[in-house]
XYZ file of C-alpha atoms in Angstrom:
554
model
C 0.000 0.000 0.000
C 1.368 3.408 -0.963
C 2.394 5.714 1.865
C 0.223 8.509 0.480
C -2.923 6.376 0.674
C -2.135 5.380 4.244
C -1.847 9.066 5.036
C -5.225 9.809 3.464
C -6.846 7.002 5.429
C -5.340 8.263 8.692
C -6.280 11.869 7.959
C -9.844 10.812 7.225
C -10.046 8.890 10.500
C -8.543 11.835 12.355
C -11.047 14.359 11.027
C -13.950 12.026 11.815
C -12.633 11.555 15.342
C -12.130 15.298 15.772
C -15.748 16.172 15.010
C -17.414 13.020 16.241
C -20.462 11.551 14.527
C -22.634 13.733 12.274
C -25.830 15.172 13.773
C -28.768 12.726 14.099
C -30.648 14.389 11.258
C -27.765 13.750 8.849
C -28.374 11.009 6.311
C -25.933 9.854 3.680
C -26.964 11.036 0.236
C -27.966 7.983 -1.775
C -26.114 9.334 -4.795
C -22.961 9.245 -2.634
C -23.666 5.596 -1.905
C -23.861 4.906 -5.632
C -20.561 6.746 -6.116
C -19.042 4.595 -3.363
C -20.234 1.443 -5.138
C -18.729 2.646 -8.414
C -15.419 3.369 -6.665
C -15.333 -0.161 -5.256
C -16.081 -1.546 -8.708
C -13.385 0.571 -10.352
C -10.904 -0.697 -7.777
C -11.681 -4.296 -8.661
C -14.044 -5.156 -5.798
C -16.966 -6.212 -7.979
C -18.703 -8.273 -5.308
C -18.571 -5.454 -2.794
C -19.864 -2.976 -5.355
C -22.832 -5.219 -6.102
C -23.582 -5.524 -2.382
C -23.586 -1.746 -2.042
C -26.075 -1.323 -4.894
C -28.282 -4.113 -3.586
C -28.451 -2.364 -0.227
C -30.032 0.625 -1.989
C -33.226 -1.373 -2.492
C -34.321 -0.175 0.939
C -35.139 3.318 -0.338
C -35.350 5.686 -3.273
C -32.920 5.014 -6.118
C -31.008 8.120 -7.257
C -30.583 9.090 -10.893
C -26.922 8.026 -10.934
C -28.075 4.440 -10.378
C -29.214 4.287 -14.021
C -25.616 4.558 -15.218
C -23.949 2.573 -12.451
C -26.226 -0.467 -12.305
C -25.645 -1.891 -15.821
C -21.882 -1.697 -15.218
C -21.888 -3.313 -11.799
C -24.847 -5.699 -11.927
C -24.481 -8.286 -14.680
C -25.667 -11.822 -15.369
C -27.509 -13.582 -12.564
C -26.653 -10.818 -10.129
C -28.552 -8.314 -12.306
C -31.554 -10.620 -12.546
C -31.560 -11.169 -8.783
C -31.481 -7.439 -8.137
C -34.278 -6.685 -10.592
C -36.395 -9.555 -9.280
C -36.017 -8.253 -5.748
C -36.954 -4.774 -6.938
C -40.211 -6.086 -8.431
C -41.500 -6.808 -4.947
C -41.455 -3.156 -3.938
C -42.223 0.265 -5.366
C -39.138 0.678 -7.537
C -40.735 -0.393 -10.848
C -43.357 2.315 -10.369
C -41.020 5.144 -9.388
C -39.048 7.767 -11.292
C -35.453 8.444 -10.361
C -36.333 12.076 -9.621
C -39.539 12.890 -7.793
C -42.030 14.682 -10.013
C -40.422 13.637 -13.306
C -42.960 11.654 -15.284
C -41.276 10.958 -18.616
C -39.810 7.581 -19.691
C -36.182 8.656 -19.416
C -36.636 9.065 -15.641
C -38.485 5.782 -15.042
C -36.640 3.231 -12.903
C -38.423 0.533 -14.927
C -36.192 1.293 -17.905
C -33.032 0.507 -15.928
C -34.600 -2.647 -14.505
C -35.421 -3.705 -18.067
C -31.786 -3.260 -19.086
C -30.747 -5.444 -16.144
C -33.036 -8.355 -17.085
C -32.611 -8.104 -20.881
C -31.832 -11.529 -22.320
C -33.509 -13.438 -19.481
C -36.953 -14.305 -20.828
C -38.677 -15.177 -17.559
C -37.352 -12.093 -15.806
C -38.341 -9.902 -18.759
C -41.891 -11.195 -18.637
C -42.081 -10.743 -14.863
C -40.936 -7.149 -15.239
C -43.446 -6.395 -17.983
C -46.314 -7.910 -15.999
C -45.287 -5.789 -13.028
C -45.091 -2.476 -14.868
C -48.378 -3.215 -16.677
C -50.205 -3.618 -13.393
C -52.765 -0.906 -12.688
C -52.201 0.269 -9.136
C -54.952 1.609 -6.880
C -55.749 5.210 -7.720
C -53.493 5.150 -10.768
C -56.210 6.525 -13.012
C -55.274 9.875 -11.495
C -51.669 9.577 -12.722
C -51.955 7.601 -15.949
C -48.955 9.448 -17.385
C -46.698 7.808 -14.785
C -47.904 4.366 -15.824
C -47.409 5.176 -19.494
C -43.878 6.402 -18.777
C -42.782 3.265 -16.954
C -44.259 0.921 -19.581
C -42.681 2.917 -22.380
C -39.316 2.885 -20.618
C -39.439 -0.899 -20.185
C -40.457 -1.666 -23.777
C -37.918 0.801 -25.188
C -35.043 -0.703 -23.204
C -35.959 -4.287 -24.071
C -36.381 -3.450 -27.761
C -32.942 -1.832 -27.858
C -31.439 -4.895 -26.188
C -33.114 -7.194 -28.731
C -32.635 -5.131 -31.893
C -33.077 -7.262 -35.008
C -35.526 -9.731 -33.435
C -39.006 -8.347 -34.250
C -40.560 -11.749 -33.541
C -40.498 -10.793 -29.861
C -43.220 -8.221 -30.497
C -45.922 -10.891 -30.687
C -45.067 -12.236 -27.260
C -45.049 -8.773 -25.727
C -48.330 -7.885 -27.436
C -49.929 -10.957 -25.845
C -49.376 -9.356 -22.423
C -51.379 -6.258 -23.377
C -55.106 -5.732 -23.245
C -56.820 -3.625 -25.878
C -56.442 -0.411 -23.898
C -52.698 -0.940 -23.609
C -52.052 -1.733 -27.273
C -50.544 1.731 -27.917
C -47.862 1.047 -25.303
C -46.116 -1.388 -27.648
C -45.138 1.603 -29.810
C -42.360 2.265 -27.294
C -40.501 -0.735 -28.755
C -39.157 1.634 -31.394
C -35.923 -0.243 -32.084
C -37.956 -3.231 -33.325
C -40.792 -1.325 -34.986
C -38.601 1.144 -36.894
C -37.575 -1.281 -39.649
C -41.187 -2.534 -39.973
C -42.606 0.877 -40.851
C -45.632 2.940 -39.922
C -48.344 0.757 -41.469
C -47.358 -2.308 -39.452
C -46.833 -0.190 -36.350
C -50.378 1.144 -36.672
C -51.680 -2.368 -37.176
C -49.942 -3.617 -34.045
C -50.376 -0.597 -31.797
C -53.323 1.390 -33.023
C -52.739 5.087 -32.443
C -49.186 6.050 -31.490
C -49.278 8.418 -28.532
C -47.039 11.410 -27.917
C -45.065 9.717 -25.144
C -43.647 7.236 -27.684
C -43.924 9.219 -30.902
C -40.602 11.055 -30.908
C -38.578 7.899 -30.293
C -40.454 6.103 -33.062
C -39.935 8.962 -35.536
C -36.187 8.682 -34.993
C -36.351 4.894 -35.383
C -38.152 5.211 -38.726
C -35.550 7.712 -39.937
C -32.674 5.437 -38.900
C -34.321 2.600 -40.846
C -34.383 4.849 -43.933
C -38.153 5.254 -43.723
C -38.233 9.032 -44.000
C -41.779 9.201 -45.341
C -43.044 7.122 -42.426
C -41.110 9.303 -39.985
C -42.559 12.471 -41.483
C -46.096 11.097 -41.529
C -45.925 10.024 -37.894
C -44.353 13.301 -36.779
C -47.264 15.293 -38.195
C -49.716 13.239 -36.112
C -48.142 14.162 -32.780
C -48.979 16.984 -30.389
C -47.519 20.465 -30.940
C -44.371 20.118 -28.818
C -43.603 16.555 -29.878
C -44.338 17.375 -33.521
C -41.964 20.329 -33.546
C -39.175 18.369 -31.876
C -39.672 15.355 -34.130
C -39.587 17.391 -37.321
C -36.478 19.173 -36.098
C -34.840 15.797 -35.431
C -35.411 14.853 -39.081
C -33.491 17.897 -40.357
C -29.941 16.936 -41.267
C -27.331 18.481 -43.589
C -27.369 16.865 -46.999
C -31.013 15.842 -46.828
C -32.266 15.414 -50.419
C -33.958 18.535 -51.723
C -37.395 16.964 -52.034
C -37.303 15.703 -48.458
C -36.006 19.015 -47.137
C -38.815 20.853 -48.949
C -41.434 18.491 -47.494
C -39.927 18.855 -44.028
C -40.004 22.654 -44.105
C -43.572 22.611 -45.427
C -44.620 20.285 -42.610
C -42.966 22.455 -39.995
C -44.643 25.588 -41.308
C -47.998 23.845 -40.805
C -47.031 22.589 -37.369
C -49.355 23.816 -34.607
C -48.115 25.928 -31.716
C -49.021 25.090 -28.145
C -50.983 28.312 -27.834
C -51.256 31.856 -29.125
C -49.166 33.131 -26.204
C -45.969 34.916 -27.235
C -43.654 32.441 -25.532
C -45.166 29.463 -27.349
C -44.977 31.370 -30.619
C -41.306 32.154 -30.032
C -40.489 28.534 -29.125
C -41.909 27.590 -32.511
C -39.878 30.297 -34.269
C -36.706 29.242 -32.474
C -37.157 25.639 -33.597
C -37.961 26.728 -37.146
C -34.690 28.661 -37.293
C -32.780 25.652 -35.936
C -34.396 23.511 -38.628
C -33.120 25.943 -41.259
C -29.636 25.798 -39.739
C -29.711 22.001 -39.786
C -30.588 22.169 -43.484
C -27.755 24.686 -44.138
C -30.218 27.475 -44.948
C -28.489 30.246 -43.038
C -30.307 33.218 -44.554
C -33.697 31.683 -43.783
C -32.537 31.187 -40.190
C -31.388 34.808 -40.018
C -34.760 35.967 -41.326
C -36.481 34.131 -38.482
C -33.991 35.527 -35.974
C -34.622 39.058 -37.188
C -38.345 38.926 -36.453
C -38.208 37.143 -33.092
C -39.293 38.890 -29.900
C -38.221 38.239 -26.352
C -39.191 34.948 -24.787
C -39.386 34.162 -21.083
C -38.998 30.398 -21.604
C -35.309 29.914 -20.955
C -33.244 29.039 -23.995
C -35.798 29.903 -26.677
C -35.440 33.646 -27.121
C -33.519 35.513 -29.825
C -30.272 35.715 -27.830
C -29.695 31.935 -27.525
C -30.668 31.606 -31.190
C -28.134 34.296 -32.128
C -25.442 32.289 -30.343
C -26.500 29.164 -32.255
C -26.221 31.062 -35.526
C -22.710 32.234 -34.593
C -21.697 28.687 -33.718
C -23.091 27.496 -37.059
C -21.046 30.176 -38.851
C -17.970 29.210 -36.842
C -18.238 25.733 -38.331
C -18.637 27.127 -41.864
C -16.417 30.187 -41.931
C -16.827 30.840 -45.629
C -20.480 31.659 -44.839
C -19.546 34.189 -42.133
C -19.956 37.382 -44.139
C -19.839 40.780 -42.454
C -23.474 41.330 -43.405
C -24.573 38.195 -41.602
C -22.434 38.926 -38.556
C -23.816 42.458 -38.306
C -27.345 41.085 -38.517
C -26.657 38.861 -35.502
C -24.989 41.669 -33.538
C -27.924 43.980 -34.293
C -30.283 41.446 -32.743
C -28.144 41.051 -29.619
C -28.019 44.818 -28.997
C -31.691 45.362 -29.829
C -34.564 45.848 -27.409
C -36.140 42.511 -28.359
C -33.469 40.753 -26.293
C -34.089 41.042 -22.581
C -30.957 41.780 -20.487
C -31.210 38.484 -18.601
C -30.998 36.561 -21.858
C -28.222 38.742 -23.247
C -26.218 38.137 -20.087
C -26.449 34.381 -20.614
C -24.874 34.485 -24.109
C -22.700 37.593 -24.387
C -19.514 35.954 -23.105
C -19.798 33.362 -25.878
C -21.204 35.585 -28.613
C -18.597 38.348 -28.567
C -15.535 36.068 -28.962
C -17.308 34.089 -31.690
C -18.234 37.207 -33.662
C -14.782 38.754 -33.169
C -13.034 35.604 -34.388
C -15.235 35.438 -37.509
C -15.037 39.142 -38.383
C -12.726 40.887 -40.823
C -10.501 43.710 -39.531
C -13.009 46.583 -40.041
C -15.749 44.656 -38.243
C -13.371 43.664 -35.453
C -12.660 47.325 -34.821
C -16.389 48.018 -34.880
C -17.015 45.256 -32.337
C -14.438 46.754 -29.971
C -15.373 50.407 -30.411
C -19.142 50.277 -31.039
C -20.765 46.898 -30.557
C -19.399 45.957 -27.141
C -20.240 49.403 -25.648
C -23.818 48.918 -26.859
C -24.003 45.512 -25.243
C -22.504 46.922 -22.053
C -25.187 49.598 -21.977
C -27.921 46.983 -22.404
C -26.551 45.019 -19.436
C -25.983 47.972 -17.122
C -29.586 47.866 -15.932
C -28.817 44.536 -14.220
C -25.330 45.566 -13.150
C -23.952 42.795 -15.353
C -22.108 45.129 -17.691
C -18.792 43.416 -16.915
C -20.007 40.357 -18.829
C -19.714 42.319 -22.066
C -16.191 43.390 -21.140
C -15.325 39.808 -20.248
C -16.572 38.642 -23.634
C -14.372 41.244 -25.312
C -11.407 40.280 -23.130
C -11.875 36.651 -24.174
C -11.900 37.740 -27.815
C -8.693 39.729 -27.376
C -7.041 36.859 -25.528
C -7.977 34.610 -28.459
C -6.298 37.150 -30.708
C -3.050 36.931 -28.712
C -3.258 39.608 -25.974
C -2.456 37.742 -22.726
C -3.065 40.826 -20.566
C -6.487 41.749 -22.007
C -8.361 40.492 -18.950
C -5.990 41.728 -16.243
C -8.138 44.758 -15.402
C -11.151 42.509 -14.888
C -9.099 40.130 -12.752
C -8.102 43.002 -10.473
C -11.685 44.284 -10.203
C -13.036 40.850 -9.338
C -10.306 39.762 -6.918
C -11.617 39.326 -3.417
C -15.141 40.347 -4.397
C -18.172 38.405 -5.541
C -18.393 38.891 -9.295
C -21.338 36.554 -9.769
C -21.318 32.916 -10.855
C -21.173 33.395 -14.624
C -18.500 36.089 -14.617
C -16.406 34.310 -12.015
C -16.351 31.122 -14.063
C -15.348 32.948 -17.223
C -12.593 34.878 -15.448
C -11.177 31.720 -13.908
C -10.978 30.109 -17.341
C -9.348 33.230 -18.771
C -6.889 33.332 -15.894
C -5.651 29.860 -16.711
C -5.487 30.584 -20.442
C -3.415 33.701 -19.856
C -1.051 32.110 -17.323
C -2.175 34.371 -14.479
C -1.417 31.811 -11.705
C 2.255 31.930 -12.724
C 2.309 35.632 -13.660
C 0.662 36.960 -10.494
C -0.067 34.372 -7.826
C -1.563 36.860 -5.385
C -3.966 38.292 -7.943
C -5.080 34.829 -8.975
C -5.563 33.801 -5.345
C -7.809 36.819 -4.786
C -9.768 36.024 -7.930
C -10.231 32.395 -6.924
C -11.392 33.425 -3.462
C -14.112 35.472 -5.110
C -15.100 32.518 -7.260
C -15.323 30.247 -4.245
C -17.377 32.811 -2.349
C -20.122 32.197 -4.915
C -20.616 28.717 -3.488
C -20.610 25.140 -4.665
C -21.952 25.648 -8.190
C -19.154 28.032 -9.137
C -16.562 25.805 -7.510
C -17.744 22.766 -9.473
C -17.786 24.734 -12.734
C -14.302 26.209 -12.309
C -12.232 23.339 -10.900
C -12.096 21.256 -14.118
C -10.473 24.109 -16.080
C -7.662 24.767 -13.595
C -4.123 23.652 -14.433
C -1.478 22.534 -11.938
C -0.349 26.086 -11.110
C -3.930 27.172 -10.524
C -4.812 24.126 -8.410
C -2.043 25.061 -5.978
C -4.149 28.049 -4.922
C -7.317 26.048 -4.318
C -6.845 24.948 -0.668
C -6.290 28.496 0.576
C -9.198 29.810 -1.480
C -11.518 27.126 -0.121
C -10.552 27.954 3.456
C -10.793 31.701 2.890
C -14.123 31.614 1.070
C -16.291 34.058 3.004
C -19.524 32.201 2.329
C -22.298 30.696 4.352
C -21.817 27.653 2.146
C -18.171 27.178 3.183
C -18.875 23.572 4.138
C -20.312 22.874 0.700
C -17.271 24.459 -0.958
C -14.940 22.137 0.945
C -17.028 19.117 -0.017
C -17.175 20.186 -3.676
C -13.377 20.456 -3.793
C -13.013 17.103 -2.033
C -15.315 15.518 -4.613
C -13.229 16.948 -7.450
C -9.989 15.814 -5.809
C -11.306 12.277 -5.455
C -12.444 12.105 -9.075
C -9.075 13.319 -10.336
C -6.994 11.281 -7.901
C -5.378 14.370 -6.321
C -4.701 13.052 -2.831
C -2.821 16.162 -1.711
C -5.833 18.339 -2.479
C -8.164 15.807 -0.887
C -6.062 15.784 2.275
C -6.155 19.569 2.420
C -9.953 19.490 2.262
C -10.097 16.962 5.077
C -8.059 19.379 7.177
C -10.316 22.296 6.151
C -13.635 20.611 6.993
C -15.501 23.066 9.253
C -18.079 20.754 10.836
C -19.128 17.148 11.367
C -21.315 16.918 8.287
C -18.716 18.226 5.841
C -16.060 16.097 7.554
C -18.205 13.019 6.985
C -18.752 13.860 3.308
C -15.079 14.625 2.678
C -14.061 11.420 4.474
C -16.471 9.531 2.254
C -14.615 10.849 -0.765
C -11.360 9.704 0.833
C -12.862 6.231 1.146
C -13.726 6.299 -2.574
C -10.184 7.349 -3.493
C -8.805 4.495 -1.437
C -11.205 2.001 -2.998
C -10.254 3.064 -6.514
C -6.611 2.413 -5.666
C -7.449 -1.069 -4.385
C -6.810 -0.244 -0.697
C -10.025 -1.977 0.280
C -9.449 -2.546 3.987
C -8.797 1.116 4.752
C -11.480 2.197 2.282
C -14.208 0.130 3.931
C -13.058 1.140 7.411
C -13.299 4.849 6.586
C -16.584 4.364 4.731
C -18.130 2.607 7.731
C -16.982 5.334 10.082
C -18.760 7.999 8.024
C -21.884 5.897 7.412
C -21.229 5.362 3.726
C -20.645 1.601 3.532
C -23.517 -0.842 3.582
C -21.528 -4.042 3.006
C -18.020 -5.192 3.779
C-alpha cells in the first residue's frame, strides 16, 4: 500500500474523530452511496460494489443508479437485483420525484438489467403493466414506466421483431398503444405495421419512433408520424429529421410540414419557441439566410433558452463551423439582434460571453474594430440595468485573448479579486486566468480572484475546478478555506469531490483538514474512502466508509 494512501486514510479517521459523529438528522446522500459502489467496482471489488447497490433497495434510487447499475450488476446478479426490486415500489417510481417521462423511469433501468432473461423480462413487464390503486389519477406515470421498459428491451433485442408478438400478448386492448415504445424493433417494420400492431401512437412514444423510422431509412413514415403528434412533440420530431445533406425533395417536405405545425398556444412564448425551432431547422438544413430571417423577427421569450439571444449564439456557432459563410453582413445582422430591445438583459447576459468572442473571431478587420469600439459598448449599456455590464467586457477580453493579448483580462481580474463577481463572470474569469497564465504571472492576484469565485458557493466551484491547471490548483486549498460564504462547508465538499475524481490526494487531504463541521467532515471522508477504494486499498477504504456511514456491506 502506498504511503500517500495510508496518510489519506489516517487523515480521514482523524477528522472524523475530531468532530465526532454527524448530527442525528444527517443522512448519507444515496447518490454518494452509488458513487461509493462505483469506486469499489473501479478498484476491482466487484462483489462489494454489487452488495452496495443491492443495499439501496431499501429506499429511493437516485438518478446516478441508471448509469452505475448496468456496469456493476451483470448476469444472474442483475436478474436477482431486478427480481427483488419487483416486490417493492421501484418499478413504479421515477429516479427524480415529479419527473414523469420515460427517461426518468426506474423501470427502464430494470429492463436493461433483465434483458436476455426471458422469464425475468416477462415478470418485469407484468409488473409495470399492473394498474395500481388510484393510478387513473396519474396515468402518465404508468405510461412512462411501460414505455421505458419496452424501449429498453427493444434496444437490447434489436433485429428480433418476432419478440413483439409475445409482448403484445401481455397487453389488453387499452394498452395496445404502449407497444409503440418498442421503437428499435418497430422502426424497420414501418408505420403501417406499427399502426396495425399498436393502433394510435401516442405522444409519449412518438418522438422515439420517428427517430427509429428515420434510422431505418423510412423518411416518409417518420414524417407522416411526426405530423400526427402533439404540438411540442411534432416540432421536436420534425427538427430531429433535419440533417445536412437531406435530399432537396425531403427538405422541402420537411419545411412545409414544420410551417404547418401547430403551436401550443397563441401566447408569445409558445410562438417564439416555434420560431426558435424553425430557425434551428433551417440551420440544420444549411439554410443560413432563412434562419437569419427568423432571428430578425423574433421577440423576447421568457422560456429559458428559446429567445432571440440563444438563437443568435446558435447562428454564430453554425457560422464558426462554416467560416466561408460568415460574411460581415450576416455577422452584423446577428450583432444587431443582440443589442436590440427585443433581447431582454437576462438573456443577453447568458450568451454575451460566448457571442462576442465568436463574432470577433469570424469578423474581418473593419468589423473587429467596430465590435471593440461600437458593438461591445452597446451591449454593455444593455446590461448595465442589471449591473452585469462586466459580462460584455469579459466577452471582449476573451476575444482579445484569443487574438493573442495575454493581458487583455488583467483589469477585470483586479476588479473581481476578493469580491463576488457573480457565478457566470467568475467562471469565465477563472478560465481566462488559466489561459493567460495568471497563476504563474501573479499568484496573489489569482488567489484573490479564486477566493471570489469560491465565495459564490458550490456551483461556481464545481464549474471552475475542471479548467484549472497545476499552477492554478495550488491556490485552491487556501481559497476554499478563505471563502467568506455561508456555504463554506459545501465548498470544501465540492473540492473534495473533485480531488477524489481526479486522484489528487494532496488536495483531498487539504480538504479533510479544512472541513468546518461534522457533516462536511463526513462527506469529505467519504470521498477519501472512494479514493482508497479506486486504488485497491479496500481494507482502509471500507473502514473509513463505515466510520462515516457510507458503507452498507463489507
